Amino acid sequence: SAPGDKKSAPGDDGDTRGLTSKSFSRGLAKVAHHLNERNRAAKRAQARCAELYLLETLALHPRCERAVVHEIRDDGFVAFVPRFHVRVGIRLVSDSCPTERNHRRNNDRNVMTGVGDFDAVLPAPTTTFTEVRRRREDSNPGRNDSPVASSDDVWMRADAPRAVPGVRLERRSAAADDDDEEKNGESLAWTYTSSAMSSATSSRALPPLPPPLRVLSPVWVQLSCERRGARGPRLVGTLLDENHPAVIDAGTRRR
């Protein structure tokens, strides 16, 4: 080499290649993260479109479907419907019952108020629907002189089942020494109040209550839709009795 030329120190080329490799890895990771985010966003949009289409269908044509208990709650349970791969919360207490436990004052003491203080809803032997019509006005923003077109927004609203006086909902937990696998885990049971049991006589016996609900218990539910204006439609589920006409018809079709 000519005098005065600077010789590169050993390892300089390797350091340069290392920095280039790290920069490339960081750029590749950023691109991969962006693509993953877009992919997840597309899946969420696809699932939301499918859910919206299902709700619009149920708004006009409620369906009776087979489901399983997915989660036990204080005021009801969450059912999973395999046919549509959706979960729906089903409330089994009166509308006056709060969705969460709260405190109230009683004789200058704080006591817990739970769902045990409210009447419970039994599986519905029948269901009724009310046709709801709402006037909707559609205008064409592209033309100032275009007339306003009116149309009716029609949907079938499921009437809420009424609670049965004297029946309470009780959330139970299995005993630790219970060896029966079918009874392990939490359950939701209907019980009669002490006043209802004391008022029963030999000639007027209380009817039997449905068996307790546990996780993975099979149930029949009525799926419908409730439209709430700007908040969008909401999936509504109603627990059905085994002798419900829709359940009998669905069971006949399955066979």
PDB file of C-alpha atoms in Angstrom:
ATOM      1  CA  SER A   1       0.000   0.000   0.000  1.00  0.00           C
ATOM      2  CA  ALA A   2       1.106   3.563  -0.601  1.00  0.00           C
ATOM      3  CA  PRO A   3       2.695   5.455   2.214  1.00  0.00           C
ATOM      4  CA  GLY A   4       0.155   7.379   4.281  1.00  0.00           C
ATOM      5  CA  ASP A   5      -2.746   5.066   3.493  1.00  0.00           C
ATOM      6  CA  LYS A   6      -4.720   4.159   6.601  1.00  0.00           C
ATOM      7  CA  LYS A   7      -5.186   0.494   7.133  1.00  0.00           C
ATOM      8  CA  SER A   8      -8.610  -0.601   8.355  1.00  0.00           C
ATOM      9  CA  ALA A   9      -8.498  -2.007  11.822  1.00  0.00           C
ATOM     10  CA  PRO A  10      -9.226  -5.699  12.148  1.00  0.00           C
ATOM     11  CA  GLY A  11     -12.949  -6.335  12.692  1.00  0.00           C
ATOM     12  CA  ASP A  12     -14.216  -3.079  11.158  1.00  0.00           C
ATOM     13  CA  ASP A  13     -15.981  -4.887   8.294  1.00  0.00           C
ATOM     14  CA  GLY A  14     -17.581  -7.303  10.738  1.00  0.00           C
ATOM     15  CA  ASP A  15     -18.861  -4.453  12.920  1.00  0.00           C
ATOM     16  CA  THR A  16     -20.397  -2.765   9.883  1.00  0.00           C
ATOM     17  CA  ARG A  17     -22.092  -5.966   8.830  1.00  0.00           C
ATOM     18  CA  GLY A  18     -23.366  -6.462  12.388  1.00  0.00           C
ATOM     19  CA  LEU A  19     -24.905  -2.977  12.528  1.00  0.00           C
ATOM     20  CA  THR A  20     -26.521  -3.491   9.118  1.00  0.00           C
ATOM     21  CA  SER A  21     -27.962  -6.831  10.244  1.00  0.00           C
ATOM     22  CA  LYS A  22     -29.399  -5.297  13.429  1.00  0.00           C
ATOM     23  CA  SER A  23     -30.971  -2.419  11.513  1.00  0.00           C
ATOM     24  CA  PHE A  24     -32.482  -4.863   9.038  1.00  0.00           C
ATOM     25  CA  SER A  25     -33.876  -6.992  11.901  1.00  0.00           C
ATOM     26  CA  ARG A  26     -35.450  -3.962  13.565  1.00  0.00           C
ATOM     27  CA  GLY A  27     -37.033  -2.866  10.303  1.00  0.00           C
ATOM     28  CA  LEU A  28     -38.292  -6.382   9.599  1.00  0.00           C
ATOM     29  CA  ALA A  29     -39.773  -6.655  13.101  1.00  0.00           C
ATOM     30  CA  LYS A  30     -41.567  -3.320  12.639  1.00  0.00           C
ATOM     31  CA  VAL A  31     -43.044  -4.442   9.312  1.00  0.00           C
ATOM     32  CA  ALA A  32     -44.094  -7.813  10.785  1.00  0.00           C
ATOM     33  CA  HIS A  33     -45.762  -6.063  13.750  1.00  0.00           C
ATOM     34  CA  HIS A  34     -47.658  -3.759  11.376  1.00  0.00           C
ATOM     35  CA  LEU A  35     -48.827  -6.698   9.254  1.00  0.00           C
ATOM     36  CA  ASN A  36     -49.970  -8.608  12.338  1.00  0.00           C
ATOM     37  CA  GLU A  37     -51.957  -5.594  13.545  1.00  0.00           C
ATOM     38  CA  ARG A  38     -53.646  -5.233  10.160  1.00  0.00           C
ATOM     39  CA  ASN A  39     -54.418  -8.939  10.086  1.00  0.00           C
ATOM     40  CA  ARG A  40     -56.008  -8.805  13.551  1.00  0.00           C
ATOM     41  CA  ALA A  41     -57.982  -5.703  12.610  1.00  0.00           C
ATOM     42  CA  ALA A  42     -59.306  -7.448   9.485  1.00  0.00           C
ATOM     43  CA  LYS A  43     -60.384 -10.462  11.552  1.00  0.00           C
ATOM     44  CA  ARG A  44     -62.145  -8.229  14.073  1.00  0.00           C
ATOM     45  CA  ALA A  45     -63.959  -6.410  11.272  1.00  0.00           C
ATOM     46  CA  GLN A  46     -64.975  -9.711   9.675  1.00  0.00           C
ATOM     47  CA  ALA A  47     -66.288 -11.056  12.995  1.00  0.00           C
ATOM     48  CA  ARG A  48     -68.179  -7.814  13.649  1.00  0.00           C
ATOM     49  CA  CYS A  49     -69.780  -7.912  10.174  1.00  0.00           C
ATOM     50  CA  ALA A  50     -70.869 -11.520  10.731  1.00  0.00           C
ATOM     51  CA  GLU A  51     -72.279 -10.587  14.150  1.00  0.00           C
ATOM     52  CA  LEU A  52     -74.162  -7.613  12.702  1.00  0.00           C
ATOM     53  CA  TYR A  53     -75.634  -9.775   9.945  1.00  0.00           C
ATOM     54  CA  LEU A  54     -76.765 -12.339  12.531  1.00  0.00           C
ATOM     55  CA  LEU A  55     -78.393  -9.619  14.667  1.00  0.00           C
ATOM     56  CA  GLU A  56     -80.246  -8.169  11.691  1.00  0.00           C
ATOM     57  CA  THR A  57     -81.528 -11.654  10.843  1.00  0.00           C
ATOM     58  CA  LEU A  58     -82.637 -12.319  14.429  1.00  0.00           C
ATOM     59  CA  ALA A  59     -84.374  -8.937  14.547  1.00  0.00           C
ATOM     60  CA  LEU A  60     -86.988 -10.240  12.112  1.00  0.00           C
ATOM     61  CA  HIS A  61     -86.732 -13.991  12.720  1.00  0.00           C
ATOM     62  CA  PRO A  62     -85.917 -15.030  16.324  1.00  0.00           C
ATOM     63  CA  ARG A  63     -84.534 -18.552  16.612  1.00  0.00           C
ATOM     64  CA  CYS A  64     -84.593 -21.371  19.145  1.00  0.00           C
ATOM     65  CA  GLU A  65     -81.148 -22.942  19.465  1.00  0.00           C
ATOM     66  CA  ARG A  66     -79.347 -25.534  21.533  1.00  0.00           C
ATOM     67  CA  ALA A  67     -76.657 -24.100  23.829  1.00  0.00           C
ATOM     68  CA  VAL A  68     -74.449 -24.994  26.782  1.00  0.00           C
ATOM     69  CA  VAL A  69     -73.802 -23.112  29.995  1.00  0.00           C
ATOM     70  CA  HIS A  70     -70.475 -21.328  29.606  1.00  0.00           C
ATOM     71  CA  GLU A  71     -70.259 -19.285  32.820  1.00  0.00           C
ATOM     72  CA  ILE A  72     -72.244 -19.008  36.058  1.00  0.00           C
ATOM     73  CA  ARG A  73     -73.133 -15.531  37.339  1.00  0.00           C
ATOM     74  CA  ASP A  74     -74.998 -14.176  40.354  1.00  0.00           C
ATOM     75  CA  ASP A  75     -77.988 -13.038  38.304  1.00  0.00           C
ATOM     76  CA  GLY A  76     -77.949 -15.702  35.572  1.00  0.00           C
ATOM     77  CA  PHE A  77     -75.455 -17.342  33.284  1.00  0.00           C
ATOM     78  CA  VAL A  78     -73.643 -17.023  29.955  1.00  0.00           C
ATOM     79  CA  ALA A  79     -74.695 -19.485  27.254  1.00  0.00           C
ATOM     80  CA  PHE A  80     -72.566 -20.532  24.319  1.00  0.00           C
ATOM     81  CA  VAL A  81     -74.411 -21.283  21.073  1.00  0.00           C
ATOM     82  CA  PRO A  82     -72.265 -23.620  18.943  1.00  0.00           C
ATOM     83  CA  ARG A  83     -74.345 -23.116  15.792  1.00  0.00           C
ATOM     84  CA  PHE A  84     -73.401 -19.434  15.535  1.00  0.00           C
ATOM     85  CA  HIS A  85     -70.305 -19.546  17.765  1.00  0.00           C
ATOM     86  CA  VAL A  86     -71.597 -16.709  19.951  1.00  0.00           C
ATOM     87  CA  ARG A  87     -72.035 -16.167  23.673  1.00  0.00           C
ATOM     88  CA  VAL A  88     -75.115 -14.513  25.147  1.00  0.00           C
ATOM     89  CA  GLY A  89     -75.842 -13.461  28.714  1.00  0.00           C
ATOM     90  CA  ILE A  90     -79.156 -14.681  30.113  1.00  0.00           C
ATOM     91  CA  ARG A  91     -80.602 -12.896  33.131  1.00  0.00           C
ATOM     92  CA  LEU A  92     -82.749 -14.933  35.520  1.00  0.00           C
ATOM     93  CA  VAL A  93     -83.901 -12.313  38.032  1.00  0.00           C
ATOM     94  CA  SER A  94     -86.505  -9.576  37.955  1.00  0.00           C
ATOM     95  CA  ASP A  95     -85.728  -6.310  36.183  1.00  0.00           C
ATOM     96  CA  SER A  96     -85.666  -4.475  39.530  1.00  0.00           C
ATOM     97  CA  CYS A  97     -82.640  -6.501  40.628  1.00  0.00           C
ATOM     98  CA  PRO A  98     -79.316  -4.657  40.186  1.00  0.00           C
ATOM     99  CA  THR A  99     -76.766  -6.228  37.876  1.00  0.00           C
ATOM    100  CA  GLU A 100     -74.162  -6.012  40.610  1.00  0.00           C
ATOM    101  CA  ARG A 101     -74.311  -6.509  44.330  1.00  0.00           C
ATOM    102  CA  ASN A 102     -74.602  -3.317  46.342  1.00  0.00           C
ATOM    103  CA  HIS A 103     -74.851  -2.130  49.923  1.00  0.00           C
ATOM    104  CA  ARG A 104     -77.890  -0.757  51.689  1.00  0.00           C
ATOM    105  CA  ARG A 105     -78.500   0.596  55.184  1.00  0.00           C
ATOM    106  CA  ASN A 106     -80.480  -1.586  57.597  1.00  0.00           C
ATOM    107  CA  ASN A 107     -80.718  -0.688  61.286  1.00  0.00           C
ATOM    108  CA  ASP A 108     -77.626   1.496  60.976  1.00  0.00           C
ATOM    109  CA  ARG A 109     -75.611  -1.395  59.543  1.00  0.00           C
ATOM    110  CA  ASN A 110     -74.165  -2.029  56.120  1.00  0.00           C
ATOM    111  CA  VAL A 111     -75.549  -5.255  54.693  1.00  0.00           C
ATOM    112  CA  MET A 112     -75.004  -6.833  51.315  1.00  0.00           C
ATOM    113  CA  THR A 113     -77.931  -6.935  48.926  1.00  0.00           C
ATOM    114  CA  GLY A 114     -77.681  -9.766  46.406  1.00  0.00           C
ATOM    115  CA  VAL A 115     -79.876 -11.544  43.905  1.00  0.00           C
ATOM    116  CA  GLY A 116     -81.267 -13.661  46.745  1.00  0.00           C
ATOM    117  CA  ASP A 117     -83.514 -10.729  47.678  1.00  0.00           C
ATOM    118  CA  PHE A 118     -85.286 -10.648  44.300  1.00  0.00           C
ATOM    119  CA  ASP A 119     -87.749 -12.923  42.523  1.00  0.00           C
ATOM    120  CA  ALA A 120     -86.259 -15.315  39.982  1.00  0.00           C
ATOM    121  CA  VAL A 121     -87.262 -16.101  36.403  1.00  0.00           C
ATOM    122  CA  LEU A 122     -88.016 -19.725  35.526  1.00  0.00           C
ATOM    123  CA  PRO A 123     -87.407 -21.253  32.082  1.00  0.00           C
ATOM    124  CA  ALA A 124     -90.095 -19.841  29.822  1.00  0.00           C
ATOM    125  CA  PRO A 125     -92.833 -22.314  28.735  1.00  0.00           C
ATOM    126  CA  THR A 126     -93.909 -19.812  26.061  1.00  0.00           C
ATOM    127  CA  THR A 127     -92.494 -16.616  24.582  1.00  0.00           C
ATOM    128  CA  THR A 128     -94.210 -13.627  23.053  1.00  0.00           C
ATOM    129  CA  PHE A 129     -92.883 -10.980  20.706  1.00  0.00           C
ATOM    130  CA  THR A 130     -93.984  -7.436  19.999  1.00  0.00           C
ATOM    131  CA  GLU A 131     -93.576  -5.925  16.544  1.00  0.00           C
ATOM    132  CA  VAL A 132     -91.852  -2.569  16.868  1.00  0.00           C
ATOM    133  CA  ARG A 133     -92.009   0.027  14.107  1.00  0.00           C
ATOM    134  CA  ARG A 134     -89.855   3.123  14.134  1.00  0.00           C
ATOM    135  CA  ARG A 135     -90.060   5.884  11.578  1.00  0.00           C
ATOM    136  CA  ARG A 136     -86.749   6.479   9.864  1.00  0.00           C
ATOM    137  CA  GLU A 137     -86.039   9.430   7.575  1.00  0.00           C
ATOM    138  CA  ASP A 138     -83.401   9.111   4.881  1.00  0.00           C
ATOM    139  CA  SER A 139     -82.227  12.190   2.993  1.00  0.00           C
ATOM    140  CA  ASN A 140     -79.863  12.556   0.052  1.00  0.00           C
ATOM    141  CA  PRO A 141     -77.072  14.917   1.105  1.00  0.00           C
ATOM    142  CA  GLY A 142     -75.933  15.293  -2.507  1.00  0.00           C
ATOM    143  CA  ARG A 143     -78.992  17.263  -3.595  1.00  0.00           C
ATOM    144  CA  ASN A 144     -80.448  20.153  -1.692  1.00  0.00           C
ATOM    145  CA  ASP A 145     -83.836  19.861  -3.381  1.00  0.00           C
ATOM    146  CA  SER A 146     -84.170  16.103  -2.895  1.00  0.00           C
ATOM    147  CA  PRO A 147     -87.209  15.096  -0.816  1.00  0.00           C
ATOM    148  CA  VAL A 148     -86.785  13.292   2.491  1.00  0.00           C
ATOM    149  CA  ALA A 149     -87.666   9.621   2.148  1.00  0.00           C
ATOM    150  CA  SER A 150     -89.302   7.927   5.119  1.00  0.00           C
ATOM    151  CA  SER A 151     -89.255   4.218   5.873  1.00  0.00           C
ATOM    152  CA  ASP A 152     -90.268   1.963   8.735  1.00  0.00           C
ATOM    153  CA  ASP A 153     -87.619   0.201  10.792  1.00  0.00           C
ATOM    154  CA  VAL A 154     -89.365  -3.026  11.843  1.00  0.00           C
ATOM    155  CA  TRP A 155     -88.077  -5.589  14.323  1.00  0.00           C
ATOM    156  CA  MET A 156     -89.478  -8.210  16.683  1.00  0.00           C
ATOM    157  CA  ARG A 157     -88.843  -7.441  20.366  1.00  0.00           C
ATOM    158  CA  ALA A 158     -88.925 -10.369  22.772  1.00  0.00           C
ATOM    159  CA  ASP A 159     -91.113  -9.665  25.782  1.00  0.00           C
ATOM    160  CA  ALA A 160     -89.153 -10.135  28.990  1.00  0.00           C
ATOM    161  CA  PRO A 161     -90.293 -13.154  31.029  1.00  0.00           C
ATOM    162  CA  ARG A 162     -91.864 -12.346  34.360  1.00  0.00           C
ATOM    163  CA  ALA A 163     -90.310 -13.341  37.649  1.00  0.00           C
ATOM    164  CA  VAL A 164     -92.168 -15.827  39.840  1.00  0.00           C
ATOM    165  CA  PRO A 165     -93.006 -14.558  43.350  1.00  0.00           C
ATOM    166  CA  GLY A 166     -91.596 -16.739  46.087  1.00  0.00           C
ATOM    167  CA  VAL A 167     -88.798 -18.190  43.931  1.00  0.00           C
ATOM    168  CA  ARG A 168     -85.200 -17.115  44.459  1.00  0.00           C
ATOM    169  CA  LEU A 169     -81.954 -17.715  42.595  1.00  0.00           C
ATOM    170  CA  GLU A 170     -79.066 -19.177  44.563  1.00  0.00           C
ATOM    171  CA  ARG A 171     -75.478 -19.481  43.417  1.00  0.00           C
ATOM    172  CA  ARG A 172     -73.846 -22.497  45.007  1.00  0.00           C
ATOM    173  CA  SER A 173     -70.301 -23.814  45.123  1.00  0.00           C
ATOM    174  CA  ALA A 174     -69.513 -27.527  45.311  1.00  0.00           C
ATOM    175  CA  ALA A 175     -68.173 -28.939  48.546  1.00  0.00           C
ATOM    176  CA  ALA A 176     -64.480 -29.637  48.609  1.00  0.00           C
ATOM    177  CA  ASP A 177     -65.059 -33.287  49.641  1.00  0.00           C
ATOM    178  CA  ASP A 178     -67.649 -33.943  46.933  1.00  0.00           C
ATOM    179  CA  ASP A 179     -66.397 -36.859  44.842  1.00  0.00           C
ATOM    180  CA  ASP A 180     -69.172 -36.674  42.257  1.00  0.00           C
ATOM    181  CA  GLU A 181     -67.562 -35.157  39.154  1.00  0.00           C
ATOM    182  CA  GLU A 182     -70.948 -34.031  37.806  1.00  0.00           C
ATOM    183  CA  LYS A 183     -71.514 -31.914  40.932  1.00  0.00           C
ATOM    184  CA  ASN A 184     -68.089 -30.298  41.023  1.00  0.00           C
ATOM    185  CA  GLY A 185     -67.909 -26.578  40.310  1.00  0.00           C
ATOM    186  CA  GLU A 186     -70.439 -23.815  40.773  1.00  0.00           C
ATOM    187  CA  SER A 187     -74.134 -24.209  40.112  1.00  0.00           C
ATOM    188  CA  LEU A 188     -77.188 -21.985  39.858  1.00  0.00           C
ATOM    189  CA  ALA A 189     -80.310 -23.290  41.571  1.00  0.00           C
ATOM    190  CA  TRP A 190     -83.904 -22.144  41.958  1.00  0.00           C
ATOM    191  CA  THR A 191     -85.287 -22.334  45.512  1.00  0.00           C
ATOM    192  CA  TYR A 192     -88.528 -21.458  47.250  1.00  0.00           C
ATOM    193  CA  THR A 193     -88.552 -18.853  49.985  1.00  0.00           C
ATOM    194  CA  SER A 194     -89.481 -19.878  53.502  1.00  0.00           C
ATOM    195  CA  SER A 195     -92.725 -17.900  53.259  1.00  0.00           C
ATOM    196  CA  ALA A 196     -93.710 -19.691  50.061  1.00  0.00           C
ATOM    197  CA  MET A 197     -92.964 -23.082  51.617  1.00  0.00           C
ATOM    198  CA  SER A 198     -94.921 -22.266  54.765  1.00  0.00           C
ATOM    199  CA  SER A 199     -97.945 -21.194  52.720  1.00  0.00           C
ATOM    200  CA  ALA A 200     -98.003 -24.501  50.826  1.00  0.00           C
ATOM    201  CA  THR A 201    -100.551 -27.063  51.975  1.00  0.00           C
ATOM    202  CA  SER A 202    -101.191 -30.708  51.204  1.00  0.00           C
ATOM    203  CA  SER A 203    -103.949 -29.752  48.772  1.00  0.00           C
ATOM    204  CA  ARG A 204    -101.901 -26.978  47.183  1.00  0.00           C
ATOM    205  CA  ALA A 205     -98.374 -28.297  46.872  1.00  0.00           C
ATOM    206  CA  LEU A 206     -95.620 -26.256  45.261  1.00  0.00           C
ATOM    207  CA  PRO A 207     -94.656 -27.377  41.740  1.00  0.00           C
ATOM    208  CA  PRO A 208     -91.168 -28.863  41.338  1.00  0.00           C
ATOM    209  CA  LEU A 209     -88.409 -26.489  40.290  1.00  0.00           C
ATOM    210  CA  PRO A 210     -86.011 -27.075  37.370  1.00  0.00           C
ATOM    211  CA  PRO A 211     -82.711 -28.836  38.118  1.00  0.00           C
ATOM    212  CA  PRO A 212     -79.687 -26.639  38.914  1.00  0.00           C
ATOM    213  CA  LEU A 213     -77.571 -25.278  36.079  1.00  0.00           C
ATOM    214  CA  ARG A 214     -73.864 -26.069  35.897  1.00  0.00           C
ATOM    215  CA  VAL A 215     -71.104 -25.301  33.445  1.00  0.00           C
ATOM    216  CA  LEU A 216     -71.559 -27.369  30.266  1.00  0.00           C
ATOM    217  CA  SER A 217     -75.189 -28.113  31.105  1.00  0.00           C
ATOM    218  CA  PRO A 218     -77.226 -28.295  27.870  1.00  0.00           C
ATOM    219  CA  VAL A 219     -80.019 -25.722  27.602  1.00  0.00           C
ATOM    220  CA  TRP A 220     -82.415 -24.335  25.008  1.00  0.00           C
ATOM    221  CA  VAL A 221     -82.354 -20.593  24.403  1.00  0.00           C
ATOM    222  CA  GLN A 222     -84.396 -18.183  22.321  1.00  0.00           C
ATOM    223  CA  LEU A 223     -82.150 -15.781  20.405  1.00  0.00           C
ATOM    224  CA  SER A 224     -83.530 -12.390  19.442  1.00  0.00           C
ATOM    225  CA  CYS A 225     -82.256  -8.884  18.823  1.00  0.00           C
ATOM    226  CA  GLU A 226     -82.893  -5.589  20.566  1.00  0.00           C
ATOM    227  CA  ARG A 227     -82.239  -2.370  18.697  1.00  0.00           C
ATOM    228  CA  ARG A 228     -81.111   0.520  20.864  1.00  0.00           C
ATOM    229  CA  GLY A 229     -80.769   3.436  18.481  1.00  0.00           C
ATOM    230  CA  ALA A 230     -77.305   4.925  18.362  1.00  0.00           C
ATOM    231  CA  ARG A 231     -75.879   2.191  20.612  1.00  0.00           C
ATOM    232  CA  GLY A 232     -76.507  -0.467  17.974  1.00  0.00           C
ATOM    233  CA  PRO A 233     -78.279  -3.824  18.151  1.00  0.00           C
ATOM    234  CA  ARG A 234     -77.798  -6.222  21.042  1.00  0.00           C
ATOM    235  CA  LEU A 235     -78.170  -9.997  21.239  1.00  0.00           C
ATOM    236  CA  VAL A 236     -80.886 -11.102  23.679  1.00  0.00           C
ATOM    237  CA  GLY A 237     -81.246 -14.622  25.056  1.00  0.00           C
ATOM    238  CA  THR A 238     -84.178 -16.235  26.874  1.00  0.00           C
ATOM    239  CA  LEU A 239     -83.959 -19.565  28.693  1.00  0.00           C
ATOM    240  CA  LEU A 240     -86.667 -21.925  27.428  1.00  0.00           C
ATOM    241  CA  ASP A 241     -88.471 -24.764  29.124  1.00  0.00           C
ATOM    242  CA  GLU A 242     -88.194 -28.275  27.709  1.00  0.00           C
ATOM    243  CA  ASN A 243     -91.928 -28.187  26.912  1.00  0.00           C
ATOM    244  CA  HIS A 244     -91.710 -24.934  24.961  1.00  0.00           C
ATOM    245  CA  PRO A 245     -93.340 -25.330  21.511  1.00  0.00           C
ATOM    246  CA  ALA A 246     -90.193 -24.084  19.763  1.00  0.00           C
ATOM    247  CA  VAL A 247     -88.054 -26.593  21.691  1.00  0.00           C
ATOM    248  CA  ILE A 248     -90.359 -29.473  20.761  1.00  0.00           C
ATOM    249  CA  ASP A 249     -90.344 -28.381  17.119  1.00  0.00           C
ATOM    250  CA  ALA A 250     -86.547 -28.004  17.077  1.00  0.00           C
ATOM    251  CA  GLY A 251     -86.111 -31.410  18.687  1.00  0.00           C
ATOM    252  CA  THR A 252     -88.367 -32.974  16.076  1.00  0.00           C
ATOM    253  CA  ARG A 253     -86.321 -31.441  13.264  1.00  0.00           C
ATOM    254  CA  ARG A 254     -83.057 -32.660  14.806  1.00  0.00           C
ATOM    255  CA  ARG A 255     -84.352 -36.212  14.895  1.00  0.00           C
TER     256      ARG A 255
END
